[in-house]
Amino acid sequence: MPERPHPTRPEDAPVGLEPGDEVVLRIGPVAHGGHFVARHEGRVVFVRHALPGERVRVLVTEGRPGDRYVRGDAIEVLEPSADRVTPPCASSGPGRCGGCDFQHVAPGAQRRLKAAVVREQFARLAHLDLEVLVEPVPGDHHGLGWRTRVEFAVDERGAVGLRKHRSHDVVALDRCPIAVDAVNASGVFDTDWRPDTGVDVVVPSGSVGPVLVPIPSGEDDAPRVRERVVAGDWSAEFEVSGRGFWQVHPGAAGTFVGAVLDVLTPKPGQRVLDLYAGVGLFAAALAESVGPRGAVLAVESDHVAMECAAANLARWPWVETRVGRVDRVLGSLVRQRVTADLAVLDPPRSGAGRRAIAHLADLAPQRLAYVACDPAALARDTAYLQDAGYRLRSLRAFDAFPMTHHVECVALFTP
């Protein structure tokens, strides 16, 4: 891009930065959260819409002169990276829709950036030096057309869109390129909605869709939909709340089930824990593997998800579902001197935490699969597992959220 005249401070200007300031910076490595690290006067600047090695003009969007770091947007690229591409979405970019972080990055480079983030989190939080390869997930088209569930915001005029990054402001849209075609054809963009609310659009794989769920509404009020999952020779259908948790990439659920079965290698007669079980995805696959001589305990704190799980798992009577906080249920099992052969946990973005990990280790599973949507939480919990006598044996990372900074991991731990 050509340079344009602008009252911009040079890199060595001895002045603090605050919102509205512009400064030319050389961009450093990727950081967790969809931004990149640069430095000004020895202070960190977290920059969105940039790439390592680029020289860019940055608009400061958050922070004060005395803060340890500030945030900014790359509003002009003076020296572009070879990995930079034209964003496929016209609403992507500085000051626009905040739904995607990496629209300006070639798909292969996106996966390399995510691998770098996973490596950095494990080095910093678990003191492990790992080789990481982020694998694509079947079902998207060069990073587009994959999202089967989208929560849209509604602006003050009743138009739907997505919010700007770290803002309540809504960017009105007439389509979303990362959504599946059925979302864009659902009529959500052609409807006048109640101002300042929201609407979920769900395209389930196992029932007629799309389904539009106005917000505010809770999981109790939302319609139930059906999702079909195939992992190798195994398949099943699951009832899910229209506002409940389910993987949004069409290939993700089957990919993760296959990865968990590969690392746990469940055998008939084994006792298995499925923690943060949701609607019973992993419990169902594991129940099929351990058979009626085995046992599966599925634990989930969300009562609506557990209602769905009870229905989804009814065909396997050797599965027990239990509603409750995972750390408390595990503590109760420890007091009862219960043990387990295998365990899988798929905690929320915050991770399982030290207490749940300690109780889980007391139950002595010989193989433990951890499904993580946040590499920092996984790395922290890896450190707790190491303290409890477990070691990381394998790690797979998956690009289940193309065009965003998110990455999913499946890790195997053994004593």
C-alpha positions as a Python dict, from the first residue, in 0.01 Angstrom:
ca = {
    (1, 'M'): (0, 0, 0),
    (2, 'P'): (135, 352, -71),
    (3, 'E'): (225, 571, 224),
    (4, 'R'): (4, 871, 284),
    (5, 'P'): (84, 1197, 463),
    (6, 'H'): (-25, 1176, 824),
    (7, 'P'): (81, 1333, 1155),
    (8, 'T'): (237, 1006, 1272),
    (9, 'R'): (500, 971, 1543),
    (10, 'P'): (818, 791, 1437),
    (11, 'E'): (922, 467, 1608),
    (12, 'D'): (1165, 645, 1844),
    (13, 'A'): (937, 929, 1955),
    (14, 'P'): (968, 960, 2339),
    (15, 'V'): (596, 1007, 2397),
    (16, 'G'): (342, 780, 2571),
    (17, 'L'): (53, 635, 2373),
    (18, 'E'): (-318, 682, 2429),
    (19, 'P'): (-635, 623, 2225),
    (20, 'G'): (-639, 819, 1901),
    (21, 'D'): (-261, 829, 1868),
    (22, 'E'): (-98, 681, 1558),
    (23, 'V'): (251, 535, 1545),
    (24, 'V'): (452, 333, 1294),
    (25, 'L'): (570, 2, 1439),
    (26, 'R'): (749, -315, 1336),
    (27, 'I'): (533, -615, 1427),
    (28, 'G'): (672, -904, 1631),
    (29, 'P'): (530, -1247, 1714),
    (30, 'V'): (169, -1358, 1741),
    (31, 'A'): (13, -1353, 2089),
    (32, 'H'): (-275, -1547, 2237),
    (33, 'G'): (-604, -1374, 2159),
    (34, 'G'): (-577, -1281, 1793),
    (35, 'H'): (-329, -995, 1810),
    (36, 'F'): (44, -944, 1755),
    (37, 'V'): (316, -800, 1974),
    (38, 'A'): (496, -476, 1894),
    (39, 'R'): (690, -239, 2118),
    (40, 'H'): (700, 135, 2158),
    (41, 'E'): (931, 302, 2411),
    (42, 'G'): (983, -43, 2567),
    (43, 'R'): (609, -85, 2621),
    (44, 'V'): (403, -362, 2460),
    (45, 'V'): (146, -274, 2197),
    (46, 'F'): (-100, -551, 2111),
    (47, 'V'): (-191, -497, 1745),
    (48, 'R'): (-480, -654, 1553),
    (49, 'H'): (-496, -703, 1176),
    (50, 'A'): (-116, -723, 1146),
    (51, 'L'): (137, -1002, 1079),
    (52, 'P'): (488, -1076, 1211),
    (53, 'G'): (759, -878, 1035),
    (54, 'E'): (526, -616, 892),
    (55, 'R'): (580, -244, 928),
    (56, 'V'): (242, -85, 989),
    (57, 'R'): (76, 233, 1098),
    (58, 'V'): (-108, 159, 1423),
    (59, 'L'): (-407, 346, 1564),
    (60, 'V'): (-412, 313, 1942),
    (61, 'T'): (-759, 202, 2051),
    (62, 'E'): (-721, 132, 2425),
    (63, 'G'): (-480, 230, 2701),
    (64, 'R'): (-327, 526, 2880),
    (65, 'P'): (27, 664, 2886),
    (66, 'G'): (102, 499, 3220),
    (67, 'D'): (-35, 155, 3134),
    (68, 'R'): (194, -147, 3099),
    (69, 'Y'): (52, -212, 2751),
    (70, 'V'): (-192, -61, 2503),
    (71, 'R'): (-403, -204, 2223),
    (72, 'G'): (-416, -92, 1864),
    (73, 'D'): (-522, -166, 1506),
    (74, 'A'): (-304, -180, 1195),
    (75, 'I'): (-480, 84, 986),
    (76, 'E'): (-216, 99, 711),
    (77, 'V'): (34, -163, 596),
    (78, 'L'): (363, -8, 489),
    (79, 'E'): (563, -331, 444),
    (80, 'P'): (332, -634, 404),
    (81, 'S'): (405, -996, 492),
    (82, 'A'): (400, -1261, 220),
    (83, 'D'): (125, -1429, 423),
    (84, 'R'): (-111, -1131, 389),
    (85, 'V'): (-416, -1172, 165),
    (86, 'T'): (-718, -958, 82),
    (87, 'P'): (-988, -1041, 341),
    (88, 'P'): (-1270, -1243, 178),
    (89, 'C'): (-1521, -1048, 390),
    (90, 'A'): (-1572, -678, 314),
    (91, 'S'): (-1681, -621, 676),
    (92, 'S'): (-1350, -747, 816),
    (93, 'G'): (-1072, -512, 918),
    (94, 'P'): (-984, -229, 1159),
    (95, 'G'): (-1292, -73, 1316),
    (96, 'R'): (-1525, -322, 1149),
    (97, 'C'): (-1676, -660, 1245),
    (98, 'G'): (-1496, -828, 1534),
    (99, 'G'): (-1610, -1181, 1452),
    (100, 'C'): (-1286, -1283, 1278),
    (101, 'D'): (-923, -1218, 1370),
    (102, 'F'): (-732, -1362, 1072),
    (103, 'Q'): (-928, -1281, 755),
    (104, 'H'): (-616, -1101, 629),
    (105, 'V'): (-400, -1416, 668),
    (106, 'A'): (-361, -1705, 420),
    (107, 'P'): (-524, -2024, 562),
    (108, 'G'): (-198, -2219, 595),
    (109, 'A'): (-34, -1927, 772),
    (110, 'Q'): (-332, -1904, 1010),
    (111, 'R'): (-261, -2260, 1124),
    (112, 'R'): (109, -2184, 1169),
    (113, 'L'): (21, -1883, 1384),
    (114, 'K'): (-210, -2094, 1599),
    (115, 'A'): (62, -2357, 1638),
    (116, 'A'): (300, -2085, 1757),
    (117, 'V'): (46, -1974, 2019),
    (118, 'V'): (1, -2330, 2149),
    (119, 'R'): (381, -2376, 2170),
    (120, 'E'): (424, -2045, 2354),
    (121, 'Q'): (151, -2120, 2609),
    (122, 'F'): (298, -2462, 2691),
    (123, 'A'): (649, -2320, 2721),
    (124, 'R'): (534, -2037, 2948),
    (125, 'L'): (278, -2214, 3167),
    (126, 'A'): (380, -2583, 3164),
    (127, 'H'): (754, -2545, 3092),
    (128, 'L'): (728, -2788, 2801),
    (129, 'D'): (894, -2748, 2462),
    (130, 'L'): (655, -2899, 2208),
    (131, 'E'): (636, -2947, 1835),
    (132, 'V'): (282, -2848, 1732),
    (133, 'L'): (103, -2897, 1401),
    (134, 'V'): (-246, -2753, 1365),
    (135, 'E'): (-456, -2984, 1147),
    (136, 'P'): (-743, -2868, 925),
    (137, 'V'): (-1089, -3007, 1003),
    (138, 'P'): (-1299, -3146, 714),
    (139, 'G'): (-1605, -2940, 626),
    (140, 'D'): (-1498, -2586, 544),
    (141, 'H'): (-1402, -2429, 211),
    (142, 'H'): (-1061, -2262, 245),
    (143, 'G'): (-1168, -2137, 587),
    (144, 'L'): (-1516, -2021, 478),
    (145, 'G'): (-1870, -2159, 491),
    (146, 'W'): (-1830, -2365, 808),
    (147, 'R'): (-2011, -2200, 1098),
    (148, 'T'): (-2342, -2377, 1169),
    (149, 'R'): (-2436, -2167, 1473),
    (150, 'V'): (-2414, -1788, 1479),
    (151, 'E'): (-2530, -1555, 1753),
    (152, 'F'): (-2611, -1224, 1586),
    (153, 'A'): (-2656, -895, 1766),
    (154, 'V'): (-2937, -653, 1675),
    (155, 'D'): (-2867, -281, 1652),
    (156, 'E'): (-3091, 9, 1753),
    (157, 'R'): (-3261, 0, 1411),
    (158, 'G'): (-3349, -369, 1430),
    (159, 'A'): (-3082, -485, 1182),
    (160, 'V'): (-2866, -788, 1260),
    (161, 'G'): (-2489, -800, 1258),
    (162, 'L'): (-2189, -872, 1475),
    (163, 'R'): (-2015, -653, 1729),
    (164, 'K'): (-1690, -470, 1682),
    (165, 'H'): (-1393, -609, 1871),
    (166, 'R'): (-1420, -533, 2246),
    (167, 'S'): (-1722, -311, 2181),
    (168, 'H'): (-2100, -311, 2210),
    (169, 'D'): (-2131, -138, 1871),
    (170, 'V'): (-2299, -355, 1607),
    (171, 'V'): (-2174, -377, 1248),
    (172, 'A'): (-2481, -452, 1036),
    (173, 'L'): (-2434, -736, 785),
    (174, 'D'): (-2618, -880, 487),
    (175, 'R'): (-2426, -1211, 500),
    (176, 'C'): (-2145, -1381, 692),
    (177, 'P'): (-1881, -1559, 477),
    (178, 'I'): (-1772, -1799, 751),
    (179, 'A'): (-2131, -1917, 806),
    (180, 'V'): (-2281, -2208, 615),
    (181, 'D'): (-2507, -2117, 323),
    (182, 'A'): (-2821, -2210, 520),
    (183, 'V'): (-2743, -1942, 780),
    (184, 'N'): (-2714, -1675, 512),
    (185, 'A'): (-3031, -1799, 342),
    (186, 'S'): (-3229, -1823, 668),
    (187, 'G'): (-3396, -1482, 636),
    (188, 'V'): (-3221, -1348, 945),
    (189, 'F'): (-3080, -1053, 748),
    (190, 'D'): (-3416, -966, 594),
    (191, 'T'): (-3613, -950, 920),
    (192, 'D'): (-3670, -644, 1138),
    (193, 'W'): (-3583, -761, 1488),
    (194, 'R'): (-3655, -599, 1821),
    (195, 'P'): (-3385, -334, 1863),
    (196, 'D'): (-3087, -396, 2093),
    (197, 'T'): (-3152, -769, 2133),
    (198, 'G'): (-3008, -1065, 1942),
    (199, 'V'): (-3090, -1382, 1751),
    (200, 'D'): (-2926, -1724, 1727),
    (201, 'V'): (-2931, -1900, 1391),
    (202, 'V'): (-2878, -2276, 1415),
    (203, 'V'): (-2836, -2516, 1122),
    (204, 'P'): (-2844, -2863, 1279),
    (205, 'S'): (-2708, -3163, 1093),
    (206, 'G'): (-2969, -3412, 1211),
    (207, 'S'): (-3296, -3219, 1182),
    (208, 'V'): (-3468, -2969, 957),
    (209, 'G'): (-3314, -2624, 976),
    (210, 'P'): (-3231, -2348, 999),
    (211, 'V'): (-3377, -2258, 1338),
    (212, 'L'): (-3395, -1894, 1449),
    (213, 'V'): (-3401, -1832, 1825),
    (214, 'P'): (-3463, -1472, 1939),
    (215, 'I'): (-3259, -1345, 2234),
    (216, 'P'): (-3317, -1291, 2519),
    (217, 'S'): (-3423, -1649, 2574),
    (218, 'G'): (-3265, -1917, 2786),
    (219, 'E'): (-3182, -2277, 2714),
    (220, 'D'): (-3507, -2381, 2882),
    (221, 'D'): (-3710, -2179, 2629),
    (222, 'A'): (-3511, -2267, 2319),
    (223, 'P'): (-3629, -2540, 2080),
    (224, 'R'): (-3442, -2871, 2075),
    (225, 'V'): (-3259, -2972, 1759),
    (226, 'R'): (-3082, -3291, 1654),
    (227, 'E'): (-2718, -3324, 1554),
    (228, 'R'): (-2572, -3627, 1377),
    (229, 'V'): (-2210, -3728, 1438),
    (230, 'V'): (-2000, -3973, 1239),
    (231, 'A'): (-1655, -4087, 1354),
    (232, 'G'): (-1519, -4370, 1143),
    (233, 'D'): (-1759, -4665, 1168),
    (234, 'W'): (-1944, -4511, 1463),
    (235, 'S'): (-2238, -4272, 1438),
    (236, 'A'): (-2511, -4138, 1662),
    (237, 'E'): (-2768, -3860, 1688),
    (238, 'F'): (-2792, -3613, 1976),
    (239, 'E'): (-3068, -3388, 2103),
    (240, 'V'): (-2930, -3040, 2181),
    (241, 'S'): (-3088, -2716, 2297),
    (242, 'G'): (-3096, -2452, 2025),
    (243, 'R'): (-2903, -2227, 2265),
    (244, 'G'): (-2693, -2499, 2425),
    (245, 'F'): (-2330, -2583, 2357),
    (246, 'W'): (-2244, -2774, 2041),
    (247, 'Q'): (-1945, -2763, 1811),
    (248, 'V'): (-2010, -2507, 1537),
    (249, 'H'): (-1779, -2654, 1270),
    (250, 'P'): (-1958, -2937, 1085),
    (251, 'G'): (-1654, -3165, 1102),
    (252, 'A'): (-1550, -3087, 1458),
    (253, 'A'): (-1761, -3324, 1668),
    (254, 'G'): (-1671, -3630, 1462),
    (255, 'T'): (-1305, -3529, 1446),
    (256, 'F'): (-1279, -3488, 1822),
    (257, 'V'): (-1460, -3814, 1896),
    (258, 'G'): (-1218, -3993, 1665),
    (259, 'A'): (-917, -3826, 1828),
    (260, 'V'): (-1038, -3916, 2181),
    (261, 'L'): (-1105, -4278, 2090),
    (262, 'D'): (-761, -4300, 1925),
    (263, 'V'): (-574, -4188, 2237),
    (264, 'L'): (-788, -4361, 2502),
    (265, 'T'): (-814, -4695, 2316),
    (266, 'P'): (-1116, -4801, 2529),
    (267, 'K'): (-1170, -5174, 2580),
    (268, 'P'): (-1474, -5380, 2684),
    (269, 'G'): (-1532, -5380, 3057),
    (270, 'Q'): (-1346, -5059, 3139),
    (271, 'R'): (-1479, -4784, 3372),
    (272, 'V'): (-1482, -4439, 3217),
    (273, 'L'): (-1544, -4082, 3334),
    (274, 'D'): (-1682, -3822, 3092),
    (275, 'L'): (-1638, -3484, 3265),
    (276, 'Y'): (-1805, -3162, 3145),
    (277, 'A'): (-2006, -3409, 2939),
    (278, 'G'): (-2250, -3167, 2777),
    (279, 'V'): (-2518, -3365, 2595),
    (280, 'G'): (-2318, -3689, 2609),
    (281, 'L'): (-2110, -3684, 2289),
    (282, 'F'): (-1801, -3861, 2427),
    (283, 'A'): (-2001, -4071, 2674),
    (284, 'A'): (-2197, -4225, 2387),
    (285, 'A'): (-1888, -4319, 2186),
    (286, 'L'): (-1711, -4455, 2493),
    (287, 'A'): (-2020, -4651, 2604),
    (288, 'E'): (-2024, -4823, 2267),
    (289, 'S'): (-1659, -4921, 2313),
    (290, 'V'): (-1665, -5047, 2675),
    (291, 'G'): (-1990, -5239, 2624),
    (292, 'P'): (-2237, -5364, 2886),
    (293, 'R'): (-1960, -5509, 3104),
    (294, 'G'): (-1816, -5160, 3137),
    (295, 'A'): (-1948, -4839, 3295),
    (296, 'V'): (-1952, -4472, 3199),
    (297, 'L'): (-2027, -4182, 3433),
    (298, 'A'): (-2114, -3855, 3257),
    (299, 'V'): (-2092, -3541, 3474),
    (300, 'E'): (-2225, -3198, 3370),
    (301, 'S'): (-2339, -2895, 3572),
    (302, 'D'): (-2587, -2761, 3315),
    (303, 'H'): (-2926, -2917, 3386),
    (304, 'V'): (-3064, -2863, 3034),
    (305, 'A'): (-2762, -3033, 2880),
    (306, 'M'): (-2802, -3321, 3126),
    (307, 'E'): (-3170, -3359, 3034),
    (308, 'C'): (-3060, -3395, 2673),
    (309, 'A'): (-2778, -3630, 2774),
    (310, 'A'): (-3015, -3859, 2963),
    (311, 'A'): (-3226, -3895, 2649),
    (312, 'N'): (-2925, -3928, 2419),
    (313, 'L'): (-2763, -4199, 2633),
    (314, 'A'): (-3073, -4403, 2716),
    (315, 'R'): (-2979, -4675, 2465),
    (316, 'W'): (-2670, -4756, 2673),
    (317, 'P'): (-2803, -4850, 3020),
    (318, 'W'): (-2448, -4885, 3157),
    (319, 'V'): (-2411, -4505, 3134),
    (320, 'E'): (-2498, -4296, 3440),
    (321, 'T'): (-2559, -3921, 3410),
    (322, 'R'): (-2503, -3694, 3706),
    (323, 'V'): (-2578, -3321, 3735),
    (324, 'G'): (-2327, -3124, 3939),
    (325, 'R'): (-2006, -2928, 3943),
    (326, 'V'): (-1724, -3151, 3826),
    (327, 'D'): (-1488, -3075, 4116),
    (328, 'R'): (-1759, -3154, 4372),
    (329, 'V'): (-1867, -3478, 4203),
    (330, 'L'): (-1504, -3588, 4174),
    (331, 'G'): (-1447, -3507, 4541),
    (332, 'S'): (-1742, -3727, 4632),
    (333, 'L'): (-1604, -4012, 4420),
    (334, 'V'): (-1266, -3980, 4589),
    (335, 'R'): (-1427, -4007, 4933),
    (336, 'Q'): (-1607, -4322, 4815),
    (337, 'R'): (-1270, -4467, 4701),
    (338, 'V'): (-1395, -4498, 4344),
    (339, 'T'): (-1136, -4549, 4069),
    (340, 'A'): (-1154, -4520, 3691),
    (341, 'D'): (-966, -4677, 3401),
    (342, 'L'): (-1013, -4390, 3155),
    (343, 'A'): (-1129, -4030, 3163),
    (344, 'V'): (-1213, -3760, 2913),
    (345, 'L'): (-1271, -3398, 3007),
    (346, 'D'): (-1390, -3113, 2786),
    (347, 'P'): (-1402, -2813, 3022),
    (348, 'P'): (-1513, -2458, 2941),
    (349, 'R'): (-1266, -2197, 2821),
    (350, 'S'): (-1144, -2132, 3177),
    (351, 'G'): (-1020, -2491, 3210),
    (352, 'A'): (-1073, -2751, 3482),
    (353, 'G'): (-862, -2589, 3754),
    (354, 'R'): (-631, -2721, 4023),
    (355, 'R'): (-898, -2869, 4252),
    (356, 'A'): (-1074, -3074, 3983),
    (357, 'I'): (-740, -3194, 3845),
    (358, 'A'): (-624, -3306, 4191),
    (359, 'H'): (-945, -3502, 4252),
    (360, 'L'): (-925, -3657, 3905),
    (361, 'A'): (-570, -3773, 3969),
    (362, 'D'): (-686, -3935, 4294),
    (363, 'L'): (-922, -4152, 4087),
    (364, 'A'): (-612, -4284, 3906),
    (365, 'P'): (-724, -4316, 3541),
    (366, 'Q'): (-452, -4482, 3336),
    (367, 'R'): (-530, -4274, 3027),
    (368, 'L'): (-678, -3925, 3035),
    (369, 'A'): (-792, -3733, 2726),
    (370, 'Y'): (-826, -3356, 2764),
    (371, 'V'): (-1023, -3168, 2497),
    (372, 'A'): (-943, -2797, 2518),
    (373, 'C'): (-1080, -2490, 2343),
    (374, 'D'): (-818, -2263, 2503),
    (375, 'P'): (-444, -2345, 2490),
    (376, 'A'): (-364, -2129, 2792),
    (377, 'A'): (-614, -2316, 3012),
    (378, 'L'): (-484, -2649, 2880),
    (379, 'A'): (-125, -2551, 2955),
    (380, 'R'): (-216, -2441, 3311),
    (381, 'D'): (-402, -2766, 3374),
    (382, 'T'): (-109, -2957, 3224),
    (383, 'A'): (111, -2807, 3495),
    (384, 'Y'): (-139, -2922, 3760),
    (385, 'L'): (-147, -3271, 3608),
    (386, 'Q'): (232, -3283, 3612),
    (387, 'D'): (226, -3190, 3982),
    (388, 'A'): (-20, -3477, 4035),
    (389, 'G'): (208, -3732, 3868),
    (390, 'Y'): (77, -3729, 3510),
    (391, 'R'): (272, -3659, 3195),
    (392, 'L'): (168, -3526, 2857),
    (393, 'R'): (211, -3808, 2604),
    (394, 'S'): (62, -3660, 2289),
    (395, 'L'): (-102, -3341, 2166),
    (396, 'R'): (-307, -3279, 1853),
    (397, 'A'): (-431, -2934, 1755),
    (398, 'F'): (-721, -2868, 1517),
    (399, 'D'): (-830, -2564, 1318),
    (400, 'A'): (-1198, -2592, 1409),
    (401, 'F'): (-1246, -2212, 1389),
    (402, 'P'): (-1083, -2086, 1067),
    (403, 'M'): (-1040, -1709, 1027),
    (404, 'T'): (-1040, -1669, 1407),
    (405, 'H'): (-760, -1708, 1663),
    (406, 'H'): (-931, -2005, 1829),
    (407, 'V'): (-777, -2352, 1819),
    (408, 'E'): (-894, -2682, 1967),
    (409, 'C'): (-653, -2935, 2122),
    (410, 'V'): (-680, -3301, 2224),
    (411, 'A'): (-411, -3407, 2472),
    (412, 'L'): (-332, -3748, 2621),
    (413, 'F'): (-196, -3784, 2975),
    (414, 'T'): (-82, -4098, 3154),
    (415, 'P'): (67, -4154, 3499),
}
